[in-house]
């Protein structure tokens, strides 16, 4: 890889900034000052910027506790985005694995590995997602069967895939889905005459949101979690 590209991938600086940084003699490869952006960076080279080693990010998998009021987009003028919480040198190389609504909190993965995220979001793999919902109207046992049979959502023809509704208390339930249609949980409750007041995603593919993560906090997924989700 060319040095100027290496610098922009590891630090997020533009090509122009990389050229200026190189001209200021701030970059070394294996201890030697290098001033030309076109220079090839060998795989095992140690590249330093003013003494700090720069490392290329390989495939990266992040668990994020999305707070309410934050949007799953790379840029947004009126809302804080997921990426403003994550300290990534090149956020445009990353994407969220599926989306949560502005008003939904909970488990969200962020990655730069498109194949891995496809396994989680593709309907073919029917990856289970569990949501905890607080609703305005009392939950009724017949809704459990309705969720299992599939519901017709407003404006759609195909019924939803069988979903599991577990009633926890009069106004609280856990919902397990294997698909991810737009505002699906909210629209499923609307289809049975109820209204979601709060919605929180607890798990994806058996991986639970880490209880040590406060809203807005994140950590790397463990190798075991990455493998479990790819499986
Ligand atoms: N279903 C919803 O209605 N909203 C979400 O954010 C996720 C699932």
Coordinates of C-alpha atoms and ligand atoms in Angstrom, one line a residue:
X1 CA 0.0 0.0 0.0
X2 CA 1.2 3.5 -0.8
X3 CA 2.3 5.6 2.3
X4 CA -0.2 8.4 1.7
X5 CA -3.1 5.8 1.6
X6 CA -1.7 4.1 4.7
X7 CA -1.7 7.4 6.5
X8 CA -5.2 8.2 5.6
X9 CA -6.4 4.7 6.5
X10 CA -4.8 4.8 9.9
X11 CA -5.4 8.4 10.9
X12 CA -8.3 9.6 8.8
X13 CA -6.2 12.4 7.4
X14 CA -6.9 13.5 3.8
X15 CA -4.3 12.9 1.0
X16 CA -3.5 16.6 1.2
X17 CA -2.9 16.5 4.9
X18 CA -0.8 13.4 4.4
X19 CA 1.4 15.2 1.9
X20 CA 1.9 18.1 4.3
X21 CA 2.7 15.8 7.2
X22 CA 5.2 14.0 5.1
X23 CA 6.9 17.3 4.0
X24 CA 7.2 18.2 7.7
X25 CA 9.4 15.0 8.1
X26 CA 6.9 13.7 10.8
X27 CA 6.7 10.1 9.3
X28 CA 9.2 7.3 9.6
X29 CA 9.2 3.8 8.2
X30 CA 11.4 1.5 10.2
X31 CA 13.1 4.5 11.7
X32 CA 13.9 6.4 8.5
X33 CA 12.1 9.7 7.6
X34 CA 10.1 9.3 4.5
X35 CA 8.8 12.3 2.6
X36 CA 7.1 10.8 -0.4
X37 CA 3.5 9.6 -0.4
X38 CA 4.1 7.2 -3.3
X39 CA 6.5 5.1 -1.3
X40 CA 5.4 1.5 -0.8
X41 CA 4.8 0.4 2.8
X42 CA 6.0 -3.2 3.3
X43 CA 3.6 -5.5 5.3
X44 CA 5.9 -5.8 8.3
X45 CA 7.1 -2.2 8.3
X46 CA 6.8 0.0 11.5
X47 CA 5.3 3.3 10.5
X48 CA 5.5 6.1 13.1
X49 CA 4.0 9.6 13.2
X50 CA 6.1 11.8 15.5
X51 CA 7.1 8.6 17.4
X52 CA 3.6 7.0 17.6
X53 CA 3.2 3.8 15.8
X54 CA 0.3 3.7 13.3
X55 CA -1.5 0.4 12.8
X56 CA -3.9 -0.6 10.0
X57 CA -7.3 -1.7 11.3
X58 CA -8.1 -5.2 10.2
X59 CA -11.6 -6.6 10.4
X60 CA -13.1 -4.9 13.5
X61 CA -16.3 -5.9 15.4
X62 CA -17.8 -3.6 18.0
X63 CA -20.6 -4.1 20.5
X64 CA -22.3 -0.7 21.2
X65 CA -25.0 0.1 23.7
X66 CA -27.1 2.5 21.6
X67 CA -28.8 5.2 23.6
X68 CA -32.2 6.6 22.8
X69 CA -31.9 9.7 20.6
X70 CA -28.9 8.5 18.6
X71 CA -29.2 7.7 14.9
X72 CA -27.8 4.7 13.0
X73 CA -26.3 6.8 10.1
X74 CA -22.8 7.9 9.2
X75 CA -23.9 11.5 9.0
X76 CA -26.9 13.4 10.2
X77 CA -27.3 17.2 10.7
X78 CA -29.9 17.1 13.4
X79 CA -29.1 14.0 15.5
X80 CA -26.1 12.6 17.2
X81 CA -24.9 9.5 15.3
X82 CA -23.6 6.1 16.5
X83 CA -20.3 7.1 15.0
X84 CA -19.9 10.1 17.1
X85 CA -19.6 7.8 20.1
X86 CA -17.0 5.5 18.5
X87 CA -13.4 6.7 18.1
X88 CA -12.7 5.4 14.6
X89 CA -10.0 6.8 12.4
X90 CA -12.1 6.1 9.3
X91 CA -15.8 5.9 10.2
X92 CA -16.9 5.9 6.6
X93 CA -15.4 2.4 6.3
X94 CA -17.7 1.1 9.0
X95 CA -21.4 0.3 9.1
X96 CA -24.0 -0.6 11.6
X97 CA -25.3 -4.2 11.4
X98 CA -28.9 -3.4 10.8
X99 CA -30.5 -0.4 12.4
X100 CA -32.3 0.6 15.6
X101 CA -34.9 3.5 15.5
X102 CA -34.0 6.8 17.0
X103 CA -36.2 6.0 20.0
X104 CA -34.9 2.4 20.5
X105 CA -32.0 1.6 22.8
X106 CA -29.8 -1.5 23.2
X107 CA -27.5 -3.8 21.4
X108 CA -26.0 -2.8 18.1
X109 CA -23.0 -4.1 16.2
X110 CA -20.6 -1.9 14.2
X111 CA -18.1 -3.4 11.8
X112 CA -16.0 -2.9 8.6
X113 CA -16.6 -6.6 7.6
X114 CA -19.5 -6.7 5.1
X115 CA -19.6 -10.4 4.8
X116 CA -19.9 -11.0 8.5
X117 CA -22.7 -8.4 8.9
X118 CA -24.5 -10.0 5.9
X119 CA -24.8 -13.3 7.8
X120 CA -26.5 -11.5 10.6
X121 CA -28.9 -9.4 8.6
X122 CA -29.7 -11.7 5.7
X123 CA -33.3 -13.1 6.0
X124 CA -31.9 -16.4 4.8
X125 CA -30.0 -16.9 8.1
X126 CA -33.0 -16.0 10.3
X127 CA -30.8 -14.7 13.1
X128 CA -32.8 -14.2 16.3
X129 CA -33.0 -10.7 17.8
X130 CA -34.6 -10.2 21.2
X131 CA -36.4 -7.0 22.2
X132 CA -37.8 -5.8 25.5
X133 CA -40.9 -3.7 25.0
X134 CA -43.0 -1.6 27.4
X135 CA -46.4 -1.1 25.9
X136 CA -49.3 1.3 26.7
X137 CA -52.2 -1.3 26.8
X138 CA -52.4 -4.5 28.8
X139 CA -50.8 -7.5 27.0
X140 CA -53.2 -10.3 26.2
X141 CA -52.5 -14.1 25.9
X142 CA -54.1 -14.1 22.4
X143 CA -51.4 -11.8 21.2
X144 CA -48.9 -14.6 21.8
X145 CA -50.7 -16.7 19.1
X146 CA -51.1 -13.7 16.8
X147 CA -47.3 -13.0 16.9
X148 CA -46.7 -16.8 16.2
X149 CA -49.1 -16.9 13.3
X150 CA -47.7 -13.8 11.7
X151 CA -49.2 -10.3 11.4
X152 CA -50.2 -8.1 8.5
X153 CA -48.3 -4.9 9.0
X154 CA -49.8 -1.6 7.8
X155 CA -49.0 -1.1 4.1
X156 CA -47.5 -4.6 3.6
X157 CA -48.9 -7.8 2.0
X158 CA -46.7 -10.6 3.3
X159 CA -47.3 -11.7 6.9
X160 CA -44.5 -11.4 9.4
X161 CA -42.5 -14.5 10.1
X162 CA -43.4 -16.4 13.2
X163 CA -42.3 -14.4 16.2
X164 CA -42.2 -15.3 19.9
X165 CA -44.0 -13.0 22.4
X166 CA -43.2 -13.7 26.0
X167 CA -45.4 -11.7 28.4
X168 CA -43.4 -10.6 31.4
X169 CA -46.1 -8.4 33.1
X170 CA -49.2 -6.5 32.0
X171 CA -47.2 -3.9 30.1
X172 CA -43.9 -5.6 29.5
X173 CA -42.9 -8.3 27.0
X174 CA -39.9 -9.9 25.3
X175 CA -40.2 -10.3 21.5
X176 CA -38.0 -12.5 19.5
X177 CA -37.8 -11.8 15.7
X178 CA -35.9 -13.5 12.9
X179 CA -36.4 -10.7 10.4
X180 CA -35.9 -7.0 10.5
X181 CA -38.6 -5.0 8.7
X182 CA -38.9 -1.2 9.2
X183 CA -40.1 -0.4 12.7
X184 CA -41.1 -4.0 12.9
X185 CA -41.7 -4.4 16.7
X186 CA -43.7 -1.1 16.9
X187 CA -45.8 -2.0 13.9
X188 CA -46.5 -5.5 15.2
X189 CA -47.9 -4.2 18.4
X190 CA -49.8 -1.6 16.4
X191 CA -51.3 -4.4 14.4
X192 CA -52.8 -5.9 17.6
X193 CA -54.0 -2.5 18.8
X194 CA -51.2 -1.7 21.2
X195 CA -48.5 0.9 21.3
X196 CA -44.8 0.6 22.2
X197 CA -43.7 3.1 24.8
X198 CA -40.1 2.0 25.1
X199 CA -38.1 -0.5 23.1
X200 CA -34.7 -2.0 23.9
X201 CA -32.7 -4.7 22.1
X202 CA -31.2 -7.3 24.4
X203 CA -29.5 -9.8 22.2
X204 CA -28.7 -10.8 18.6
X205 CA -27.9 -14.4 17.6
X206 CA -27.6 -15.4 21.3
X207 CA -25.0 -12.6 22.0
X208 CA -26.3 -10.5 24.9
X209 CA -25.7 -6.8 25.4
X210 CA -22.9 -6.6 28.0
X211 CA -24.5 -5.4 31.2
X212 CA -21.2 -3.5 32.0
X213 CA -21.8 -1.2 29.0
X214 CA -23.8 2.0 29.9
X215 CA -25.7 3.7 27.1
X216 CA -23.2 5.2 24.7
X217 CA -20.4 2.8 25.7
X218 CA -18.8 0.2 23.5
X219 CA -16.3 -2.6 23.5
X220 CA -14.8 -5.0 20.9
X221 CA -16.7 -8.2 20.5
X222 CA -14.7 -11.2 21.7
X223 CA -13.4 -13.7 19.1
X224 CA -15.9 -16.3 20.5
X225 CA -18.8 -13.8 19.9
X226 CA -17.6 -13.0 16.4
X227 CA -17.4 -16.7 15.6
X228 CA -20.8 -17.4 17.2
X229 CA -22.5 -14.7 15.0
X230 CA -20.8 -15.9 11.9
X231 CA -21.8 -19.5 12.5
Ligands
LIG1 N1 -38.4 -2.8 15.7 C1 -38.7 -1.5 15.9 O1 -39.9 -1.1 15.8 N2 -37.7 -0.6 16.1 C2 -36.4 -1.0 16.2 O2 -35.5 -0.1 16.4 C3 -36.1 -2.4 16.0 C4 -37.1 -3.2 15.8

